[in-house]
Amino acid sequence: MHKLFSTISIFLLALFTTTLNVEAQLQGNYPPLDTPPPPVASWTALVDQTKLPNAPIRPPGTPCPPTDEFCVWSCTTCTRPDIDFSFCPNKGDWALTYDDGPTNNTLKVLDALNARGLKATFFAIGSRVVESPQILKQVVDAGHQVGVHTWSHTALTSQTTEEVIAEIKWTEMAIKQAVGLTPKWFRAPQGDMDDRVRGILKQLGYRIAFWNHDTNDWMSNSDPTFDLNWIPANFTIWVQNTTATTGFASLEHDAFNKSSSMAESAMDIVLKANFKPQSVSVCTGDKPYVENVTLLPSNINGQNSTSTGTSTAEQNNVSTSTVTETSAKQSPKNNASSTEQNLFLGIVCGLAMLMTYLRFN
């Protein structure tokens, strides 16, 4: 009996451990994390470089030119309306956006959003997706939007065209493998954007997301003088703008513990002021992904415009099932984020270990 109990315990441990390991990894060989990834010839060939504006590469620390010939957002906040987004077009809408995840801190933001029936947009770093694909899948399954935020979080105007393409496509591939969806929205690290980078993104089928309200909450991760109360204080000031003829878009970060802890307060301030938080895709009416996916708007107080009297939880389930069903259709058969496949592989590996143990004991 003792031997049988030990055998079962070993089997269960093997099953649990193997399943977790499969769940936490993407398949294939990805570049080193947090460093500019290598260009891939087939991806580079997707962009006709002869059609790109001849904006110069700007190494870090390069001063801004006296005349902004190439619409450098990080110098002058210049935008191109045909591809750039900075705020929701409709008065009263508020795009909640979070950068630099997915991390364990994303879960705090996700819980706060889901508890309020709110939808948001998460711009993911490819290196973080490789580390935590299961967290990104939770974001998508809850009906939130996911966009690309580069692989290494490097200033794009400092990179060659081949390097910029690699930053985008490696991240796109990781997201597609993690959740089965291909994003159509992109955000540049530090908002570092010019017409050359815009031309690359446009040829790759992306729209670019900026913001018009910046919390600067990322400073809380490295600056001990940063006061977290500045975050809700800024939101309190921003919501008092009742004369604006358009909506807004705020920038926060889900990568850091301190800043993520303030996301909940910010949401409540926006809600109390009767704004309607949404994902970027919903507030613009543009597609979130290449695949045929429709994201639902926020379900504030159970009053979702698509609601037929169902509860908040039920509406969220509808949103989840809509995205999950499409994800399943679009996911490759070897998608490592599939719970069913992970469980199957865990059982197979566990049985193999069990048979080996019984053979030699």
Short mmCIF file of C-alpha atoms in Angstrom, two decimals:
data_model
loop_
_atom_site.label_atom_id
_atom_site.label_comp_id
_atom_site.label_asym_id
_atom_site.label_seq_id
_atom_site.Cartn_x
_atom_site.Cartn_y
_atom_site.Cartn_z
CA MET A 1 0.00 0.00 0.00
CA HIS A 2 2.85 2.35 0.86
CA LYS A 3 4.49 1.59 -2.46
CA LEU A 4 1.23 2.25 -4.32
CA PHE A 5 0.73 5.55 -2.50
CA SER A 6 4.28 6.61 -3.34
CA THR A 7 3.76 5.65 -6.96
CA ILE A 8 0.56 7.67 -7.25
CA SER A 9 2.23 10.66 -5.58
CA ILE A 10 5.10 10.56 -8.05
CA PHE A 11 2.67 10.35 -10.96
CA LEU A 12 0.65 13.33 -9.76
CA LEU A 13 3.78 15.38 -9.14
CA ALA A 14 5.08 14.57 -12.61
CA LEU A 15 1.72 15.46 -14.16
CA PHE A 16 1.51 18.77 -12.31
CA THR A 17 5.09 19.80 -12.99
CA THR A 18 5.05 18.84 -16.67
CA THR A 19 1.77 20.61 -17.32
CA LEU A 20 3.03 23.81 -15.70
CA ASN A 21 6.24 23.67 -17.72
CA VAL A 22 4.37 23.26 -20.99
CA GLU A 23 1.92 26.01 -20.09
CA ALA A 24 4.70 28.49 -19.29
CA GLN A 25 6.60 28.16 -22.55
CA LEU A 26 6.13 29.01 -26.18
CA GLN A 27 7.36 26.54 -28.75
CA GLY A 28 10.19 27.33 -31.13
CA ASN A 29 13.46 29.21 -30.82
CA TYR A 30 13.03 32.84 -29.82
CA PRO A 31 15.81 35.43 -29.64
CA PRO A 32 17.46 36.43 -26.34
CA LEU A 33 15.11 38.48 -24.21
CA ASP A 34 15.31 42.26 -23.91
CA THR A 35 17.86 42.76 -26.67
CA PRO A 36 17.11 43.83 -30.26
CA PRO A 37 16.20 40.62 -32.10
CA PRO A 38 17.86 39.49 -35.35
CA PRO A 39 16.28 40.49 -38.67
CA VAL A 40 14.61 37.75 -40.72
CA ALA A 41 14.93 38.05 -44.48
CA SER A 42 11.36 36.96 -45.23
CA TRP A 43 10.01 39.59 -42.84
CA THR A 44 12.30 42.31 -44.17
CA ALA A 45 11.02 41.54 -47.69
CA LEU A 46 7.48 42.48 -46.60
CA VAL A 47 8.44 46.16 -46.62
CA ASP A 48 9.31 48.07 -49.79
CA GLN A 49 12.06 50.27 -48.42
CA THR A 50 12.11 52.44 -51.54
CA LYS A 51 8.72 53.82 -50.44
CA LEU A 52 9.85 54.81 -46.95
CA PRO A 53 10.54 58.45 -46.06
CA ASN A 54 14.26 59.16 -45.77
CA ALA A 55 14.18 60.06 -42.08
CA PRO A 56 17.65 59.74 -40.52
CA ILE A 57 18.44 57.20 -37.83
CA ARG A 58 18.63 59.01 -34.49
CA PRO A 59 21.01 57.35 -31.98
CA PRO A 60 19.97 57.70 -28.33
CA GLY A 61 20.69 61.18 -27.04
CA THR A 62 20.46 62.81 -30.45
CA PRO A 63 18.98 66.31 -30.03
CA CYS A 64 15.74 67.07 -31.82
CA PRO A 65 16.14 68.91 -35.12
CA PRO A 66 15.15 72.59 -35.23
CA THR A 67 12.58 71.76 -37.91
CA ASP A 68 10.47 68.61 -37.59
CA GLU A 69 10.58 67.45 -41.19
CA PHE A 70 9.66 63.82 -40.44
CA CYS A 71 6.95 64.21 -37.77
CA VAL A 72 9.00 62.90 -34.83
CA TRP A 73 6.44 62.38 -32.07
CA SER A 74 9.08 62.10 -29.35
CA CYS A 75 10.28 65.61 -30.30
CA THR A 76 7.12 67.54 -31.15
CA THR A 77 4.19 65.13 -30.50
CA CYS A 78 3.49 65.40 -34.22
CA THR A 79 0.92 62.89 -35.51
CA ARG A 80 -0.36 61.65 -38.86
CA PRO A 81 -4.18 61.27 -38.69
CA ASP A 82 -4.30 58.48 -41.27
CA ILE A 83 -2.41 56.05 -39.03
CA ASP A 84 -1.95 57.62 -35.56
CA PHE A 85 -4.33 57.48 -32.60
CA SER A 86 -4.01 59.80 -29.60
CA PHE A 87 -7.52 59.91 -28.10
CA CYS A 88 -10.97 58.42 -28.50
CA PRO A 89 -12.96 60.35 -31.12
CA ASN A 90 -16.24 60.38 -29.19
CA LYS A 91 -16.79 62.68 -26.21
CA GLY A 92 -17.09 60.71 -22.99
CA ASP A 93 -15.04 57.71 -24.11
CA TRP A 94 -11.78 56.99 -22.34
CA ALA A 95 -9.23 54.49 -23.65
CA LEU A 96 -7.47 52.74 -20.78
CA THR A 97 -4.09 51.49 -22.01
CA TYR A 98 -1.33 49.59 -20.22
CA ASP A 99 2.22 49.01 -21.45
CA ASP A 100 5.19 46.69 -20.88
CA GLY A 101 3.48 43.45 -19.77
CA PRO A 102 2.50 40.76 -19.43
CA THR A 103 3.85 40.22 -15.91
CA ASN A 104 2.42 39.00 -12.64
CA ASN A 105 1.46 42.62 -11.98
CA THR A 106 -0.82 42.46 -15.01
CA LEU A 107 -3.07 40.19 -12.98
CA LYS A 108 -3.83 42.98 -10.49
CA VAL A 109 -4.87 45.31 -13.29
CA LEU A 110 -6.85 42.54 -14.96
CA ASP A 111 -8.74 41.69 -11.77
CA ALA A 112 -9.66 45.34 -11.23
CA LEU A 113 -10.90 45.73 -14.80
CA ASN A 114 -12.90 42.52 -14.76
CA ALA A 115 -14.51 43.34 -11.41
CA ARG A 116 -15.88 46.54 -12.93
CA GLY A 117 -16.85 45.11 -16.31
CA LEU A 118 -14.28 47.33 -18.04
CA LYS A 119 -12.29 46.66 -21.20
CA ALA A 120 -8.81 47.99 -21.92
CA THR A 121 -5.84 47.65 -24.26
CA PHE A 122 -2.56 46.02 -23.25
CA PHE A 123 0.52 46.72 -25.36
CA ALA A 124 2.78 43.73 -24.83
CA ILE A 125 6.56 43.44 -25.04
CA GLY A 126 7.58 40.32 -26.94
CA SER A 127 10.16 39.34 -24.33
CA ARG A 128 7.48 39.44 -21.64
CA VAL A 129 5.09 37.38 -23.79
CA VAL A 130 7.68 34.61 -24.02
CA GLU A 131 8.04 34.71 -20.23
CA SER A 132 4.31 34.80 -19.41
CA PRO A 133 2.15 33.65 -22.33
CA GLN A 134 -0.49 32.25 -19.98
CA ILE A 135 -1.06 35.70 -18.48
CA LEU A 136 -1.51 37.23 -21.91
CA LYS A 137 -4.07 34.54 -22.69
CA GLN A 138 -6.02 35.52 -19.57
CA VAL A 139 -6.10 39.10 -20.86
CA VAL A 140 -7.46 38.01 -24.23
CA ASP A 141 -9.93 35.51 -22.78
CA ALA A 142 -11.42 38.32 -20.66
CA GLY A 143 -12.17 40.31 -23.83
CA HIS A 144 -9.39 42.88 -23.61
CA GLN A 145 -7.34 44.03 -26.58
CA VAL A 146 -3.66 43.18 -27.04
CA GLY A 147 -1.23 45.17 -29.17
CA VAL A 148 2.48 45.08 -30.04
CA HIS A 149 5.02 47.07 -27.99
CA THR A 150 8.26 45.77 -29.62
CA TRP A 151 10.50 42.91 -28.56
CA SER A 152 13.18 44.76 -26.61
CA HIS A 153 11.62 48.16 -25.78
CA THR A 154 14.30 49.97 -27.79
CA ALA A 155 13.79 53.47 -29.24
CA LEU A 156 12.74 52.74 -32.81
CA THR A 157 14.13 55.82 -34.50
CA SER A 158 17.58 54.66 -33.33
CA GLN A 159 17.26 51.37 -35.23
CA THR A 160 17.70 50.38 -38.85
CA THR A 161 14.64 49.49 -40.89
CA GLU A 162 15.55 45.79 -40.71
CA GLU A 163 15.80 46.01 -36.93
CA VAL A 164 12.45 47.80 -36.60
CA ILE A 165 10.74 45.12 -38.67
CA ALA A 166 12.30 42.42 -36.48
CA GLU A 167 11.10 44.15 -33.29
CA ILE A 168 7.56 44.12 -34.65
CA LYS A 169 7.41 40.67 -36.22
CA TRP A 170 9.10 38.68 -33.43
CA THR A 171 6.60 40.17 -30.98
CA GLU A 172 3.72 39.57 -33.36
CA MET A 173 4.75 35.93 -33.69
CA ALA A 174 4.98 35.44 -29.93
CA ILE A 175 1.54 36.97 -29.40
CA LYS A 176 0.05 34.86 -32.17
CA GLN A 177 1.45 31.68 -30.66
CA ALA A 178 0.36 32.63 -27.14
CA VAL A 179 -3.24 33.64 -27.91
CA GLY A 180 -3.91 32.70 -31.53
CA LEU A 181 -4.47 36.29 -32.67
CA THR A 182 -2.46 38.73 -34.80
CA PRO A 183 -2.58 42.34 -33.53
CA LYS A 184 -3.26 45.30 -35.80
CA TRP A 185 -2.29 47.95 -33.23
CA PHE A 186 1.19 49.06 -32.20
CA ARG A 187 2.67 51.36 -29.60
CA ALA A 188 6.26 52.63 -29.77
CA PRO A 189 8.41 52.64 -26.63
CA GLN A 190 8.59 56.19 -25.27
CA GLY A 191 6.38 57.19 -28.19
CA ASP A 192 9.53 57.29 -30.32
CA MET A 193 8.11 57.52 -33.82
CA ASP A 194 8.90 59.24 -37.12
CA ASP A 195 7.64 58.93 -40.69
CA ARG A 196 10.12 56.17 -41.59
CA VAL A 197 8.87 53.96 -38.75
CA ARG A 198 5.28 54.91 -39.60
CA GLY A 199 5.90 53.80 -43.17
CA ILE A 200 7.16 50.42 -41.95
CA LEU A 201 4.15 49.90 -39.70
CA LYS A 202 1.69 51.00 -42.37
CA GLN A 203 3.09 48.49 -44.87
CA LEU A 204 2.82 45.78 -42.20
CA GLY A 205 -0.85 46.62 -41.65
CA TYR A 206 -0.64 48.38 -38.28
CA ARG A 207 -2.20 51.43 -36.71
CA ILE A 208 -0.19 53.38 -34.13
CA ALA A 209 -1.47 54.20 -30.66
CA PHE A 210 -0.24 57.21 -28.70
CA TRP A 211 -2.05 58.87 -25.78
CA ASN A 212 -3.01 62.34 -24.57
CA HIS A 213 -2.80 61.72 -20.80
CA ASP A 214 0.46 60.30 -19.43
CA THR A 215 0.67 59.22 -15.79
CA ASN A 216 4.48 58.82 -15.92
CA ASP A 217 3.84 55.94 -13.52
CA TRP A 218 6.85 54.05 -14.88
CA MET A 219 9.03 56.40 -12.83
CA SER A 220 7.80 54.68 -9.67
CA ASN A 221 9.95 51.68 -10.55
CA SER A 222 13.26 53.54 -10.34
CA ASP A 223 12.70 56.98 -8.79
CA PRO A 224 12.32 56.80 -4.98
CA THR A 225 10.97 60.36 -4.97
CA PHE A 226 8.00 59.47 -7.19
CA ASP A 227 4.79 59.88 -5.22
CA LEU A 228 2.19 57.27 -6.17
CA ASN A 229 -0.55 59.70 -5.17
CA TRP A 230 0.37 61.73 -8.24
CA ILE A 231 -1.34 59.09 -10.39
CA PRO A 232 -4.89 59.44 -8.98
CA ALA A 233 -4.28 63.18 -8.53
CA ASN A 234 -3.66 63.52 -12.27
CA PHE A 235 -6.77 61.52 -13.13
CA THR A 236 -8.78 63.73 -10.77
CA ILE A 237 -7.63 66.79 -12.72
CA TRP A 238 -8.08 65.21 -16.14
CA VAL A 239 -11.71 64.16 -15.58
CA GLN A 240 -12.64 67.78 -14.81
CA ASN A 241 -12.22 68.64 -18.48
CA THR A 242 -15.86 68.68 -19.49
CA THR A 243 -15.42 71.06 -22.42
CA ALA A 244 -13.42 68.68 -24.61
CA THR A 245 -15.23 67.70 -27.78
CA THR A 246 -13.47 64.32 -27.97
CA GLY A 247 -12.62 61.50 -25.61
CA PHE A 248 -9.28 60.71 -24.00
CA ALA A 249 -6.58 58.04 -23.84
CA SER A 250 -4.42 57.46 -20.78
CA LEU A 251 -1.10 55.66 -20.47
CA GLU A 252 -0.28 53.42 -17.51
CA HIS A 253 2.03 50.44 -17.03
CA ASP A 254 1.20 46.92 -15.86
CA ALA A 255 4.84 45.84 -15.56
CA PHE A 256 5.65 47.34 -12.17
CA ASN A 257 4.24 46.51 -8.77
CA LYS A 258 3.83 50.07 -7.50
CA SER A 259 2.23 51.55 -10.61
CA SER A 260 -0.07 48.56 -11.10
CA SER A 261 -1.38 49.01 -7.58
CA MET A 262 -2.76 52.44 -8.54
CA ALA A 263 -4.66 51.31 -11.64
CA GLU A 264 -7.76 50.47 -9.63
CA SER A 265 -8.03 53.99 -8.16
CA ALA A 266 -7.63 55.52 -11.61
CA MET A 267 -10.46 53.39 -12.98
CA ASP A 268 -12.81 54.47 -10.21
CA ILE A 269 -12.04 58.15 -10.78
CA VAL A 270 -12.84 57.82 -14.48
CA LEU A 271 -16.04 55.92 -13.75
CA LYS A 272 -17.20 58.32 -11.04
CA ALA A 273 -16.85 61.19 -13.53
CA ASN A 274 -19.22 59.30 -15.88
CA PHE A 275 -16.64 58.58 -18.56
CA LYS A 276 -16.89 55.30 -20.46
CA PRO A 277 -13.60 53.37 -20.33
CA GLN A 278 -13.00 51.27 -23.45
CA SER A 279 -10.30 49.49 -25.38
CA VAL A 280 -8.65 51.46 -28.19
CA SER A 281 -10.27 49.22 -30.77
CA VAL A 282 -13.78 49.77 -29.44
CA CYS A 283 -13.50 53.53 -28.99
CA THR A 284 -12.16 53.95 -32.55
CA GLY A 285 -14.36 51.32 -34.20
CA ASP A 286 -11.30 49.75 -35.87
CA LYS A 287 -10.38 46.08 -35.98
CA PRO A 288 -8.21 44.84 -33.10
CA TYR A 289 -6.75 41.85 -34.96
CA VAL A 290 -6.14 40.48 -38.42
CA GLU A 291 -8.51 37.63 -37.58
CA ASN A 292 -12.26 38.19 -37.59
CA VAL A 293 -12.71 39.14 -33.93
CA THR A 294 -15.18 41.65 -32.51
CA LEU A 295 -14.48 42.97 -29.02
CA LEU A 296 -17.39 44.01 -26.83
CA PRO A 297 -17.48 47.44 -25.15
CA SER A 298 -17.21 47.81 -21.41
CA ASN A 299 -20.21 46.56 -19.47
CA ILE A 300 -20.55 49.39 -16.94
CA ASN A 301 -23.20 48.63 -14.31
CA GLY A 302 -24.63 45.91 -16.55
CA GLN A 303 -25.60 48.49 -19.18
CA ASN A 304 -23.58 47.24 -22.12
CA SER A 305 -25.09 48.55 -25.34
CA THR A 306 -25.22 44.98 -26.64
CA SER A 307 -26.84 43.68 -23.48
CA THR A 308 -30.28 42.11 -23.47
CA GLY A 309 -30.75 42.25 -19.72
CA THR A 310 -27.98 39.82 -18.80
CA SER A 311 -25.68 40.39 -15.86
CA THR A 312 -22.15 41.78 -15.96
CA ALA A 313 -20.69 38.34 -15.44
CA GLU A 314 -22.77 36.91 -18.23
CA GLN A 315 -21.77 39.70 -20.60
CA ASN A 316 -18.13 39.10 -19.77
CA ASN A 317 -18.63 35.42 -20.52
CA VAL A 318 -20.06 36.34 -23.91
CA SER A 319 -17.01 38.47 -24.61
CA THR A 320 -14.69 35.71 -23.47
CA SER A 321 -16.39 33.05 -25.54
CA THR A 322 -16.36 35.25 -28.63
CA VAL A 323 -12.62 35.78 -28.45
CA THR A 324 -11.80 32.28 -27.29
CA GLU A 325 -13.76 30.62 -30.08
CA THR A 326 -12.02 32.70 -32.72
CA SER A 327 -8.65 32.11 -31.06
CA ALA A 328 -9.20 28.38 -31.20
CA LYS A 329 -9.99 28.53 -34.90
CA GLN A 330 -6.92 30.63 -35.65
CA SER A 331 -4.45 28.92 -33.30
CA PRO A 332 -1.90 26.54 -34.81
CA LYS A 333 -2.32 22.93 -33.82
CA ASN A 334 0.88 23.10 -31.79
CA ASN A 335 -0.08 26.25 -29.87
CA ALA A 336 1.53 25.94 -26.44
CA SER A 337 -1.17 28.07 -24.81
CA SER A 338 -3.81 25.40 -25.34
CA THR A 339 -4.91 24.04 -21.97
CA GLU A 340 -6.14 20.81 -23.53
CA GLN A 341 -2.80 20.12 -25.20
CA ASN A 342 -0.89 21.01 -22.06
CA LEU A 343 -2.96 18.58 -20.02
CA PHE A 344 -2.54 15.85 -22.63
CA LEU A 345 1.23 16.29 -22.71
CA GLY A 346 1.33 16.34 -18.94
CA ILE A 347 -0.60 13.06 -18.75
CA VAL A 348 1.62 11.41 -21.35
CA CYS A 349 4.81 12.47 -19.60
CA GLY A 350 3.40 11.52 -16.22
CA LEU A 351 2.40 8.05 -17.46
CA ALA A 352 5.84 7.56 -18.96
CA MET A 353 7.46 8.38 -15.65
CA LEU A 354 5.03 6.12 -13.83
CA MET A 355 5.75 3.15 -16.11
CA THR A 356 9.50 3.68 -15.73
CA TYR A 357 9.15 3.79 -11.95
CA LEU A 358 7.05 0.59 -11.82
CA ARG A 359 9.46 -1.25 -14.10
CA PHE A 360 12.45 -0.70 -11.86
CA ASN A 361 10.76 -0.92 -8.44
#
